[in-house]
mmCIF file of C-alpha atoms and ligand atoms in Angstrom:
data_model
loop_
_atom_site.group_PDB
_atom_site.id
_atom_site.type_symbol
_atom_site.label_atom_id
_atom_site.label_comp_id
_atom_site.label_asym_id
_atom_site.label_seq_id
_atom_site.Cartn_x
_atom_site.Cartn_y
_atom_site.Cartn_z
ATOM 1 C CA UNK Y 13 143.337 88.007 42.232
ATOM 2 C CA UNK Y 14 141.232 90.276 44.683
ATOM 3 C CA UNK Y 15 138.221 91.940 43.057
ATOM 4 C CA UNK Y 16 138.918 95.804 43.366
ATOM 5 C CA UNK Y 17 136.420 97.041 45.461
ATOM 6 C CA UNK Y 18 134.194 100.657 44.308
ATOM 7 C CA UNK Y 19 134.341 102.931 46.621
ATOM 8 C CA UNK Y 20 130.090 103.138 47.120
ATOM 9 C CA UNK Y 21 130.407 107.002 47.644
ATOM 10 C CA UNK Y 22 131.650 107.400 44.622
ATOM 11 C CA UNK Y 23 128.105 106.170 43.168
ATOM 12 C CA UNK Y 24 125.230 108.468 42.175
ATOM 13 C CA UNK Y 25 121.772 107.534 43.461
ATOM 14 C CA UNK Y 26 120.998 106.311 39.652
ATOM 15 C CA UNK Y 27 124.445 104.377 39.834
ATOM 16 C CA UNK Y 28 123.325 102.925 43.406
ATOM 17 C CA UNK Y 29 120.188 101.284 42.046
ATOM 18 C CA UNK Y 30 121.602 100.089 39.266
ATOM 19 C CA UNK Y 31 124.603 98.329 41.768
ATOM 20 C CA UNK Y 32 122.002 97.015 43.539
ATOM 21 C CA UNK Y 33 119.967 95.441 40.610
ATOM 22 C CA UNK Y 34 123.470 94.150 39.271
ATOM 23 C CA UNK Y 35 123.355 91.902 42.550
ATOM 24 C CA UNK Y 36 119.599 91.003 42.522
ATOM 25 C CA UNK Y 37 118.474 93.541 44.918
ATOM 26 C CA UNK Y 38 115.381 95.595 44.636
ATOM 27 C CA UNK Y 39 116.096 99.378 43.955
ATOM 28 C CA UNK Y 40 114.123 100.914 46.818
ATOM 29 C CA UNK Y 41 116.699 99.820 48.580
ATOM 30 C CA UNK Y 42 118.946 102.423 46.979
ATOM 31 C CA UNK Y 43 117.292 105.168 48.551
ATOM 32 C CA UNK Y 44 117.253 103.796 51.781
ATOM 33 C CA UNK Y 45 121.218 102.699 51.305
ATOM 34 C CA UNK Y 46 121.936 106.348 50.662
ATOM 35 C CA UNK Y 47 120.313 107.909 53.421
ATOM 36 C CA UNK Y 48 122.538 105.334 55.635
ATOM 37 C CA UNK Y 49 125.640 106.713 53.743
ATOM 38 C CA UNK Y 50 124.542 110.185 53.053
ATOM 39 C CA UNK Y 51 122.628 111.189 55.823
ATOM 40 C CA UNK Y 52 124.137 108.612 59.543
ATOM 41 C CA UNK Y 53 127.448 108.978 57.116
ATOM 42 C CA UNK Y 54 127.953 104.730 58.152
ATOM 43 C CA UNK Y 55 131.354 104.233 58.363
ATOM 44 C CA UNK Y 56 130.989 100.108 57.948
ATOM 45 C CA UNK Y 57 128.223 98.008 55.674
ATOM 46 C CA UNK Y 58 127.966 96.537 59.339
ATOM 47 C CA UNK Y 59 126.721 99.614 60.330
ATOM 48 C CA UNK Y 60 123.636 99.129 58.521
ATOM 49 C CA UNK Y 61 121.438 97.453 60.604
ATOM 50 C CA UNK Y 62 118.305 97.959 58.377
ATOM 51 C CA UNK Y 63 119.978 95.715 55.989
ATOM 52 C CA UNK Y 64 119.795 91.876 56.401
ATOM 53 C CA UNK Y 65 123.289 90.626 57.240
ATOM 54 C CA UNK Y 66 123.615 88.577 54.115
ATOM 55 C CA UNK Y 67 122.805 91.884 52.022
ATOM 56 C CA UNK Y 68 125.203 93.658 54.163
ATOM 57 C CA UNK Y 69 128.196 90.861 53.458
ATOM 58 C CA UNK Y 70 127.674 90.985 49.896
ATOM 59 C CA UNK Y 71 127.645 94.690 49.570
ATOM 60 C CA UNK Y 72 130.886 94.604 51.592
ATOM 61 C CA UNK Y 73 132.368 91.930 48.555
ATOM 62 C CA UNK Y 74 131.666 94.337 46.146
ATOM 63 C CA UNK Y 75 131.963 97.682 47.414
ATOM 64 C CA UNK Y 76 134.093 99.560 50.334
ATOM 65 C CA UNK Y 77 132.928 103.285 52.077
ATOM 66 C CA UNK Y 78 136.053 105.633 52.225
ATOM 67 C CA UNK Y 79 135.031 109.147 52.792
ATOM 68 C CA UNK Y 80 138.283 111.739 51.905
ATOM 69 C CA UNK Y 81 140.869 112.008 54.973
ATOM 70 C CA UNK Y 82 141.910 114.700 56.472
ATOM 71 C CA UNK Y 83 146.444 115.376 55.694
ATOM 72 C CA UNK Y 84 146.894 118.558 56.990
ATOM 73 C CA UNK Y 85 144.894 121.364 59.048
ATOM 74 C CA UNK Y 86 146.124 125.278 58.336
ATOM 75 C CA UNK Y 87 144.690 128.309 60.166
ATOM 76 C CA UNK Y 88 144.767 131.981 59.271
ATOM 77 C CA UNK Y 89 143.342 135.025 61.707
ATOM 78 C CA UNK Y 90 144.802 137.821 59.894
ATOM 79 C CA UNK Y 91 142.695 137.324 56.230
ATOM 80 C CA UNK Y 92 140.091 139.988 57.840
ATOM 81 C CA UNK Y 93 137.442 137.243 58.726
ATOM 82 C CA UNK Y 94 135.113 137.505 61.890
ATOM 83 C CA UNK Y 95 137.028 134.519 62.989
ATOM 84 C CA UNK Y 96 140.009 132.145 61.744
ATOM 85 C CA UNK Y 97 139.573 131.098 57.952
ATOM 86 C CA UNK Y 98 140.763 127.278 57.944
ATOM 87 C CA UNK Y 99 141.961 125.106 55.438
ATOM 88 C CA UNK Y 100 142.005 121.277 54.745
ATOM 89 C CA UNK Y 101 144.407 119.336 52.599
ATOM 90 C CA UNK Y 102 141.935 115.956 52.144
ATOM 91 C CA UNK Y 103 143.726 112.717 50.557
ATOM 92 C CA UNK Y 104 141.609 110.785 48.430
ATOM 93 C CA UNK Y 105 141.366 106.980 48.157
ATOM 94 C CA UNK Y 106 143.993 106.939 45.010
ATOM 95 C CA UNK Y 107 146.391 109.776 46.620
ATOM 96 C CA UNK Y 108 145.013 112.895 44.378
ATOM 97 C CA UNK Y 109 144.648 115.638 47.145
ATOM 98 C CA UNK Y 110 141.926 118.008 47.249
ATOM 99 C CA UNK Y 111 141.674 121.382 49.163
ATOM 100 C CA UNK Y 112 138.738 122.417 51.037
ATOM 101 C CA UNK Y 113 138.192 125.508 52.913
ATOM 102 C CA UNK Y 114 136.020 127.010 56.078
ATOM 103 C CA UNK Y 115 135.652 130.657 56.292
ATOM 104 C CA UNK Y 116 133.540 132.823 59.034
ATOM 105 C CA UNK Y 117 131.767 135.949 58.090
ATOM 106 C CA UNK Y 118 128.790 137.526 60.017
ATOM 107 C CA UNK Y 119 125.961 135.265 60.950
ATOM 108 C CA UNK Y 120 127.167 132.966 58.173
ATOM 109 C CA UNK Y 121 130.007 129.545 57.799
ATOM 110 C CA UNK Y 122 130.792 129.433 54.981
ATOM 111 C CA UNK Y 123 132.482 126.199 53.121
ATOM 112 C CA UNK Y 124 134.307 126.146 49.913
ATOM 113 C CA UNK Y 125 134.821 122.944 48.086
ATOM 114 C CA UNK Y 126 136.952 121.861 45.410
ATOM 115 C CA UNK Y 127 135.166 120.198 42.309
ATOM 116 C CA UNK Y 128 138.403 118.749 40.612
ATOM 117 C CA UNK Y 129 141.826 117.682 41.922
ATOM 118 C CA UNK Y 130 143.815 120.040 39.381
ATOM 119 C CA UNK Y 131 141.840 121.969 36.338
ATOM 120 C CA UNK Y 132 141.793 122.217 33.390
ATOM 121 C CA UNK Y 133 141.834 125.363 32.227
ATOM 122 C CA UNK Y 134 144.845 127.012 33.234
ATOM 123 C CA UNK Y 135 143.504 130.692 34.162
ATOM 124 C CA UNK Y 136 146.825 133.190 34.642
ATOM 125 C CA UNK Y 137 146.410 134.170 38.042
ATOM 126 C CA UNK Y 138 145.359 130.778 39.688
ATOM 127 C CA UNK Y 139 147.197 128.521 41.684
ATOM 128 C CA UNK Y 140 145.338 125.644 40.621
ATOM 129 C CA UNK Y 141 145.675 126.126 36.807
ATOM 130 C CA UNK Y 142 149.635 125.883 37.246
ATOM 131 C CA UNK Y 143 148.922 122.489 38.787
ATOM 132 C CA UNK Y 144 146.975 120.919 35.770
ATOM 133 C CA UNK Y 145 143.984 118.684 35.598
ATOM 134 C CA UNK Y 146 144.367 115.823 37.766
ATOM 135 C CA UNK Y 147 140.462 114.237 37.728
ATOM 136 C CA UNK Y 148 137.221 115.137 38.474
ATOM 137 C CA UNK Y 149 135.912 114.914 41.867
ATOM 138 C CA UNK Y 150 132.529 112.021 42.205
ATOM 139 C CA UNK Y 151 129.729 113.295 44.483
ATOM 140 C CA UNK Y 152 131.038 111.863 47.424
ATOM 141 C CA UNK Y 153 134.223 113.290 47.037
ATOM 142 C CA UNK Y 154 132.368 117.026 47.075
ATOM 143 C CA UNK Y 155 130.383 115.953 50.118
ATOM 144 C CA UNK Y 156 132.819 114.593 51.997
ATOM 145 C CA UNK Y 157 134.989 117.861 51.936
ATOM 146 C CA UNK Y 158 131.468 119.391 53.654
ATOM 147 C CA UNK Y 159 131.790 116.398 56.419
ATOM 148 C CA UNK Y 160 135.187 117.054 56.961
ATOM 149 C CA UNK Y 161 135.015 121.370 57.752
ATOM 150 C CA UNK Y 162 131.377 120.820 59.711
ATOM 151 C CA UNK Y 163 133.570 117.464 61.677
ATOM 152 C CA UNK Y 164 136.185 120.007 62.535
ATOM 153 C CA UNK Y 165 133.641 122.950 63.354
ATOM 154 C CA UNK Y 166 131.685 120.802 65.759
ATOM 155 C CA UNK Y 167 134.638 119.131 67.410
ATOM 156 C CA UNK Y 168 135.319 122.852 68.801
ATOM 157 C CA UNK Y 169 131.467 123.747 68.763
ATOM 158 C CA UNK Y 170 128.745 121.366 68.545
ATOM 159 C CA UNK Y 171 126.751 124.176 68.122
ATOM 160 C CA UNK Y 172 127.847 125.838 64.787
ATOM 161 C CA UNK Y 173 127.469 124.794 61.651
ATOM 162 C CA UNK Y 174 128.100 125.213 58.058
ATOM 163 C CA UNK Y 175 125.679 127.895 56.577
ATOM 164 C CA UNK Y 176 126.845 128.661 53.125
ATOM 165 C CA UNK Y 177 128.435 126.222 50.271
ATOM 166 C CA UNK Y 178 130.553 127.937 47.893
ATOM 167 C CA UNK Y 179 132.336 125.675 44.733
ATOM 168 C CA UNK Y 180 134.936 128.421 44.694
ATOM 169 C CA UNK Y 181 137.897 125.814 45.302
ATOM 170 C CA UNK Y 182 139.977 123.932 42.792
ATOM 171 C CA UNK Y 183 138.509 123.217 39.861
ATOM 172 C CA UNK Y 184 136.118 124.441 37.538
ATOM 173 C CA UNK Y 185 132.659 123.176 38.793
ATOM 174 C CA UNK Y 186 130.742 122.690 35.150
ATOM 175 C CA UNK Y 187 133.314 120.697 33.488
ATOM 176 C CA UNK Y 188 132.081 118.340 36.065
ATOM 177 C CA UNK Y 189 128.572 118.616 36.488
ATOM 178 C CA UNK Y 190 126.865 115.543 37.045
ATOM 179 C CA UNK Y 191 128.936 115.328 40.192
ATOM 180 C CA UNK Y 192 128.618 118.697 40.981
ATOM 181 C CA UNK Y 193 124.589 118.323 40.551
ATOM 182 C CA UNK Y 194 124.740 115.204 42.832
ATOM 183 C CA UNK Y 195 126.775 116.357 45.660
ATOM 184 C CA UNK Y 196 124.180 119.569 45.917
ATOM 185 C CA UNK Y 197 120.963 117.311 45.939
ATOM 186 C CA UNK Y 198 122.654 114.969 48.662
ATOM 187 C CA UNK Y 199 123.535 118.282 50.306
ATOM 188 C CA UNK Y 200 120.372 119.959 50.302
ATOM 189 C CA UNK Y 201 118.286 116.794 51.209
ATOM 190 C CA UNK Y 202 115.791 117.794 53.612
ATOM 191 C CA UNK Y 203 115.333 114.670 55.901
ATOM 192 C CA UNK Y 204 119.375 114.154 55.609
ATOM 193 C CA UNK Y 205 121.816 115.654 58.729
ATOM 194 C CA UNK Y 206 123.604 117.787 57.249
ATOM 195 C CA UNK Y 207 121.195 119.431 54.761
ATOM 196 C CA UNK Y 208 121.679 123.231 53.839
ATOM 197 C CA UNK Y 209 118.688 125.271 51.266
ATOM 198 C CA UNK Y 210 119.884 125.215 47.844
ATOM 199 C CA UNK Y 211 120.342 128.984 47.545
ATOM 200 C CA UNK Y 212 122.664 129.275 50.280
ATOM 201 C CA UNK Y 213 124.793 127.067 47.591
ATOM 202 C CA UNK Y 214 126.695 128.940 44.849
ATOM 203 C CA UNK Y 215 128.085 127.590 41.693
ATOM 204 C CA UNK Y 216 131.219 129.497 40.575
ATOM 205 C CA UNK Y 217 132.347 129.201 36.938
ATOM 206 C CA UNK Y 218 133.973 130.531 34.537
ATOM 207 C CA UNK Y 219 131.212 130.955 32.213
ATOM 208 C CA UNK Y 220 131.064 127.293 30.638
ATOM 209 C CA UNK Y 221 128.141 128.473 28.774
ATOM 210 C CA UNK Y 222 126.177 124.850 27.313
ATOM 211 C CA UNK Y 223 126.806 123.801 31.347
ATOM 212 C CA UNK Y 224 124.941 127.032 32.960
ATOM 213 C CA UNK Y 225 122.332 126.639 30.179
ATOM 214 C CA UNK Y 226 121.805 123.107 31.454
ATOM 215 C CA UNK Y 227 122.199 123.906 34.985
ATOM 216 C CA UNK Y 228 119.541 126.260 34.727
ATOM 217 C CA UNK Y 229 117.093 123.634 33.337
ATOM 218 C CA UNK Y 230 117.595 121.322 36.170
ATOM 219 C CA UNK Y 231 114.984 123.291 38.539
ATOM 220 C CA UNK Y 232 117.730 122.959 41.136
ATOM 221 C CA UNK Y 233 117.422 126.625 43.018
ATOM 222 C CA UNK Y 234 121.500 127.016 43.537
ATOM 223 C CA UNK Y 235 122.854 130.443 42.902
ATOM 224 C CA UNK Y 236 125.834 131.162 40.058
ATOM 225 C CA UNK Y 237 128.745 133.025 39.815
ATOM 226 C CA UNK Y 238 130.538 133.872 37.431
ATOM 227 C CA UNK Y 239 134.564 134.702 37.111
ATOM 228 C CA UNK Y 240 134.042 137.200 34.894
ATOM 229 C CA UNK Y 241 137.855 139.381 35.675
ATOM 230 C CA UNK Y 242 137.332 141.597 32.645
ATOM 231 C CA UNK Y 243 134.065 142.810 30.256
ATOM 232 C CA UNK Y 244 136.639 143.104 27.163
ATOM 233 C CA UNK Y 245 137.045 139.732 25.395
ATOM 234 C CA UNK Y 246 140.636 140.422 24.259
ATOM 235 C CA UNK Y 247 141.575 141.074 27.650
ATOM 236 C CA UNK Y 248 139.275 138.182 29.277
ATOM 237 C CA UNK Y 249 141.190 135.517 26.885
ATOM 238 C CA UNK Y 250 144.591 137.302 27.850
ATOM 239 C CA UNK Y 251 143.414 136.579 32.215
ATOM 240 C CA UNK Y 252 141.256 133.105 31.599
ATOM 241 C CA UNK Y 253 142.757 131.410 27.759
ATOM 242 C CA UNK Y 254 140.976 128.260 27.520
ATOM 243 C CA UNK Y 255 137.822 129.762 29.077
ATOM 244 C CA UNK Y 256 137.502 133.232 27.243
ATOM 245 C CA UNK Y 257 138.293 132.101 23.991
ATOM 246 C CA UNK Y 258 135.821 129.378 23.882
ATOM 247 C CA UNK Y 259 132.565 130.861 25.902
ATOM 248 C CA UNK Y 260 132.568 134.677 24.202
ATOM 249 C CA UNK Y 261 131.280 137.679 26.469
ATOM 250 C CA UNK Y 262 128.630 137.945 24.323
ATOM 251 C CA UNK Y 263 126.995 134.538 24.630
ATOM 252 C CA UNK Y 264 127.848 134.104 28.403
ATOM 253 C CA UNK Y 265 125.441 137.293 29.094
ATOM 254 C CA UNK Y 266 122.710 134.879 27.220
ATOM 255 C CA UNK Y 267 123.615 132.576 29.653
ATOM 256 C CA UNK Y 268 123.498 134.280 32.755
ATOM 257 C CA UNK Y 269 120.568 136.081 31.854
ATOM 258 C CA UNK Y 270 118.676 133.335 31.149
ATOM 259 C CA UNK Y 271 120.557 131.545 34.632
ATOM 260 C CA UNK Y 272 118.891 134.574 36.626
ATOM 261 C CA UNK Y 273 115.478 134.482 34.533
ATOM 262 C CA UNK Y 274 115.090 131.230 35.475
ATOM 263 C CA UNK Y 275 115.960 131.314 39.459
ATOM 264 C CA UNK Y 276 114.640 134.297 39.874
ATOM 265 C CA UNK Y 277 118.372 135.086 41.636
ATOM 266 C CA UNK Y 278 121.081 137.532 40.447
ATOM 267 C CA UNK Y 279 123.644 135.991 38.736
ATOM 268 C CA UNK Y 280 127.408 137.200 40.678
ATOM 269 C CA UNK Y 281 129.819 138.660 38.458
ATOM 270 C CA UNK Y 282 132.895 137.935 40.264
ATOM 271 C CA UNK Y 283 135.735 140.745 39.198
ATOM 272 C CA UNK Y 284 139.110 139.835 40.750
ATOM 273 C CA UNK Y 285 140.817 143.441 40.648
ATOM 274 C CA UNK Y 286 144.494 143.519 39.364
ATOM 275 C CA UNK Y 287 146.601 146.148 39.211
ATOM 276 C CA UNK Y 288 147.139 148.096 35.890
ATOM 277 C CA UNK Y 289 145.390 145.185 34.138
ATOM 278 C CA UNK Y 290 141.828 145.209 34.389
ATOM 279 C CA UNK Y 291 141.423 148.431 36.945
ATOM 280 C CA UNK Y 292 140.910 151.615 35.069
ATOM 281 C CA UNK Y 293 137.844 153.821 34.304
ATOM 282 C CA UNK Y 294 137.537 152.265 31.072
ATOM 283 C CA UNK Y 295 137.342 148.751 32.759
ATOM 284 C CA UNK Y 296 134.461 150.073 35.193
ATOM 285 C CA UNK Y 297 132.183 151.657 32.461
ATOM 286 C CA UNK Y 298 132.920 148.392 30.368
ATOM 287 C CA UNK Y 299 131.914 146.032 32.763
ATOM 288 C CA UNK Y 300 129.231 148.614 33.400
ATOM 289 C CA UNK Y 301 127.774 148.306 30.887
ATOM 290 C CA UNK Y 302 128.111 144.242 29.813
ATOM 291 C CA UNK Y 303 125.653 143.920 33.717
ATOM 292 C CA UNK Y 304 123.418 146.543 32.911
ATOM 293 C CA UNK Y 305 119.952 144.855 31.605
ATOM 294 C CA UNK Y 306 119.996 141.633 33.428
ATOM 295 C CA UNK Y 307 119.820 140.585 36.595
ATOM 296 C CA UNK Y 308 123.160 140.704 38.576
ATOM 297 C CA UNK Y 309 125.275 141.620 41.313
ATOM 298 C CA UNK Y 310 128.915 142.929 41.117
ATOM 299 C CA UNK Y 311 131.546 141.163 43.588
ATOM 300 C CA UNK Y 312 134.682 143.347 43.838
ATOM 301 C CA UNK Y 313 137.189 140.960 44.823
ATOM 302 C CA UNK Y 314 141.183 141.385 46.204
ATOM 303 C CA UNK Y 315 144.170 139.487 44.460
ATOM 304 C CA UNK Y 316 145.594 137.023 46.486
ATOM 305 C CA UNK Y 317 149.420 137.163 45.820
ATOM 306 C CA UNK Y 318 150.653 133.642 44.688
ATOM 307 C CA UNK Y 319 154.034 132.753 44.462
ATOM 308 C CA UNK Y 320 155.623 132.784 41.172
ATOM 309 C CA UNK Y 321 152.457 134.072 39.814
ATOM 310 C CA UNK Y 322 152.650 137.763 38.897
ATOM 311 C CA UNK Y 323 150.131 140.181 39.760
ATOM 312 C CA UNK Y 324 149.166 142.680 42.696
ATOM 313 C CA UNK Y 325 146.909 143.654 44.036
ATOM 314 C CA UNK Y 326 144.909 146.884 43.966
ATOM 315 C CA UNK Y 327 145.551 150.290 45.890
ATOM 316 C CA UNK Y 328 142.359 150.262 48.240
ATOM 317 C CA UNK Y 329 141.792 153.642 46.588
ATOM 318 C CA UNK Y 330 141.774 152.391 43.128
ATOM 319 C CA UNK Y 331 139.026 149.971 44.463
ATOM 320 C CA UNK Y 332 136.744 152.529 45.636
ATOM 321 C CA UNK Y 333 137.283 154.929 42.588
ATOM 322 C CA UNK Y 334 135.905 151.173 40.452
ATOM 323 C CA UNK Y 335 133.165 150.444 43.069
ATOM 324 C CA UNK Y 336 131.876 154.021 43.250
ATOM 325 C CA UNK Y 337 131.813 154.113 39.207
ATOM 326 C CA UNK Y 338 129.510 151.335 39.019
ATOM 327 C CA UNK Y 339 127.336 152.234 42.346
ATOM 328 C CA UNK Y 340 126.653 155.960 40.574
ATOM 329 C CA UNK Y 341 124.751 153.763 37.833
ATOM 330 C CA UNK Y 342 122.827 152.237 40.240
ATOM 331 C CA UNK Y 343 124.547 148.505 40.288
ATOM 332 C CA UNK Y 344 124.172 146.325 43.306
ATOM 333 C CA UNK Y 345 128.257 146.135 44.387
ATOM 334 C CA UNK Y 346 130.207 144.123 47.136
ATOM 335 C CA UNK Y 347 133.805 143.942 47.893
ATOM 336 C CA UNK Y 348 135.133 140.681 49.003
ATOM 337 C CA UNK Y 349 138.396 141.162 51.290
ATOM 338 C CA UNK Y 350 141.481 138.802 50.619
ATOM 339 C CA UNK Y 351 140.710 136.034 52.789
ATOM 340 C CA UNK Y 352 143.291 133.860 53.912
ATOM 341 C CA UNK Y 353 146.414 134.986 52.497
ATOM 342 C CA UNK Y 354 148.890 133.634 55.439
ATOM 343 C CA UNK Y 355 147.655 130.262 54.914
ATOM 344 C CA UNK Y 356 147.705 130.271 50.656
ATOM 345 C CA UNK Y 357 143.769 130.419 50.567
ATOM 346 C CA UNK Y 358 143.548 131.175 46.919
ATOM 347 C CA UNK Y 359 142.676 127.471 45.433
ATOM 348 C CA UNK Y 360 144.980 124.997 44.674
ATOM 349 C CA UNK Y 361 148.547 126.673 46.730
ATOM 350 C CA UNK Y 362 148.180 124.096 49.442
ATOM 351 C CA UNK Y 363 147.199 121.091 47.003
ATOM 352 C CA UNK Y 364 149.769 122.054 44.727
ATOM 353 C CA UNK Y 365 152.592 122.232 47.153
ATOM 354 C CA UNK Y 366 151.767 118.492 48.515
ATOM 355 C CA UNK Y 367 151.534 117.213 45.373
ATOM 356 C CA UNK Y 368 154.861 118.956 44.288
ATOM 357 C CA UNK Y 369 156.564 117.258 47.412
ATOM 358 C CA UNK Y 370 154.514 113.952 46.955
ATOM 359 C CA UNK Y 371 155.600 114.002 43.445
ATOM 360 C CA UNK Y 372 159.242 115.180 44.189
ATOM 361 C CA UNK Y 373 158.887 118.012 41.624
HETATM 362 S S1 SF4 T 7 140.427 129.980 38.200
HETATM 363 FE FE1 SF4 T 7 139.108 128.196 38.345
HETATM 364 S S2 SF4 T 7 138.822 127.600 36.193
HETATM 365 FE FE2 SF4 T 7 140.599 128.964 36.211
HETATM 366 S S3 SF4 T 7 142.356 127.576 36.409
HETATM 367 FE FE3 SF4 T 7 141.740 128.205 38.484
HETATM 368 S S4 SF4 T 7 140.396 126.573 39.193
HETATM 369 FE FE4 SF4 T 7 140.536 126.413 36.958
#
């Protein structure tokens, strides 16, 4: 029977060396392996002409390269974006698909990857937590999804490029962090081709408190979010279950505190804003005062109407009666428009209807 080949950008660098001392090879050579995989993205082992040809025939025995493909290409110009916000279903080597997605805003490109195929944790108002948990994503599944929106940008303009890296798709980010941590470094690599600052990436979670701790004593410089939705733990665990009832309000300000201490960057508190649930007066002076003392910006964000998911969104008025609350005390406050709608932007629509039809649910 065949050997089944491992996909080799599935490895981290640590796993790379140790591949390569399984077959006798010095582990230098890892480095120099990745940068042909990570950074001139080789397609072929044959590719790799640094690489004796008997080297590059038993690598091929052993392992194959099989960045994610690209299924389906959707474009929206009416989410309120500078330009067209674009999405990518990506198939994986085993069939899970993943959703990835580009979106413009002033002097910035933004992309936002996926960090799991499913989640999880089954938040209310996501897309992706109907789906359930499919698998976590390996480093070069997270990079790839980068390839595959800056492929697409440059096609149209070899000029532009990705900016900004958001893990804001499906998925919840720290309940897969060694891949997560990976796919940043080999993003951020300075000598590599595609190789962004680590603050222009952003972690979003939804507070996974033991994972942000440990984030923030990896040195890495990326910048957090957090999904925070409400400041009153009964009606946090009533939006976000799983997340709420395990990482407390209390102990997730530790957290981010100590996140923000430590970067020396504000910690976002993402508040999705949903109509007569978590948008009163009472809501703004709570969440008021659970930022006040630590270092942290408020993100204001629109619903994103899902289908058979039911909330609405908020009356733009009822938005600016919220923002102004918290600006009068002197909090730093953006409002993030509802990108994408026409082409199901919020994570996991697009994923989850494949796999519904791929699955003949
Ligand atoms: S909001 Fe994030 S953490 Fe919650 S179910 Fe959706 S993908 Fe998972």
């Amino acid at each position: 029977m065949p050997r089944e080949q491992i996909n080799i950008l599935d490895l981290r660098l640590d796993e790379l060396k140790d591949a390569l001392g399984a077959i006798n090879e010095p582990q230098w050579r890892a480095s120099q392996l990745h940068q042909w995989l990570f950074s001139h993205r080789a397609a072929s082992f044959d590719e790799i002409t640094t690489l004796s040809l008997p080297l590059r025939s038993k690598l091929a025995e052993s392992f194959c390269i099989k960045p994610p493909l690209t299924e389906k290409h959707d474009e929206s110009r009416e989410g309120g974006t500078p330009g067209a916000t674009e999405k990518l279903l990506l198939q994986l080597p085993d069939g899970e698909r993943i959703e990835t997605v580009l979106i413009p805003g002033p002097n910035r490109m933004t992309a936002c990857v996926s960090a799991q195929a499913g989640c999880p944790l089954g938040c209310t108002f996501c897309a992706t937590g109907q789906m359930g948990f499919r698998r976590n994503l390996s480093p070069g599944e997270i990079t790839g999804q980068v390839w595959a929106l800056s492929d697409m940008l440059q096609k149209r303009n070899p000029e532009a490029s990705i900016t900004n890296i958001v893990f804001m798709g499906m998925g919840e980010p720290l309940l897969n962090t060694e891949s997560v941590i990976e796919a940043v470094l080999n993003l951020s690599t300075r000598k590599y081709r595609f190789s962004t600052s680590q603050r222009k990436i952003t972690i979003s979670t939804v507070g996974i408190t033991p994972e942000i701790d440990r984030l923030a004593d990896t040195g890495l410089k990326t910048r957090l979010a957090v999904s925070l939705h409400s400041a009153i733990q009964e009606k946090r665990e009533a939006l976000m279950p799983q997340a709420a009832r395990q990482y407390p309000l209390d102990r997730l300000r530790e957290s981010l505190s100590r996140y923000a201490s430590r970067t020396g960057e504000p910690v976002t508190l993402a508040y999705m804003l949903l109509k007569g649930i978590n948008d009163s007066e009472d809501d703004a002076k709570r969440l008021l005062r659970y930022a006040s003392g630590f270092f942290c910006k408020i993100n204001l964000i629109d619903y994103n109407s899902i289908v058979n998911i039911k909330f609405e969104p908020v009356f733009d008025s009822t938005r600016e009666r919220f923002r102004d609350i918290l600006q009068a005390a002197g909090l730093q406050v953006t409002i993030r428009k509802s990108y994408g709608t026409p082409i199901n932007a919020a994570c996991g629509q697009l994923a989850a209807d494949s796999m519904r039809k791929s699955d003949n649910l």
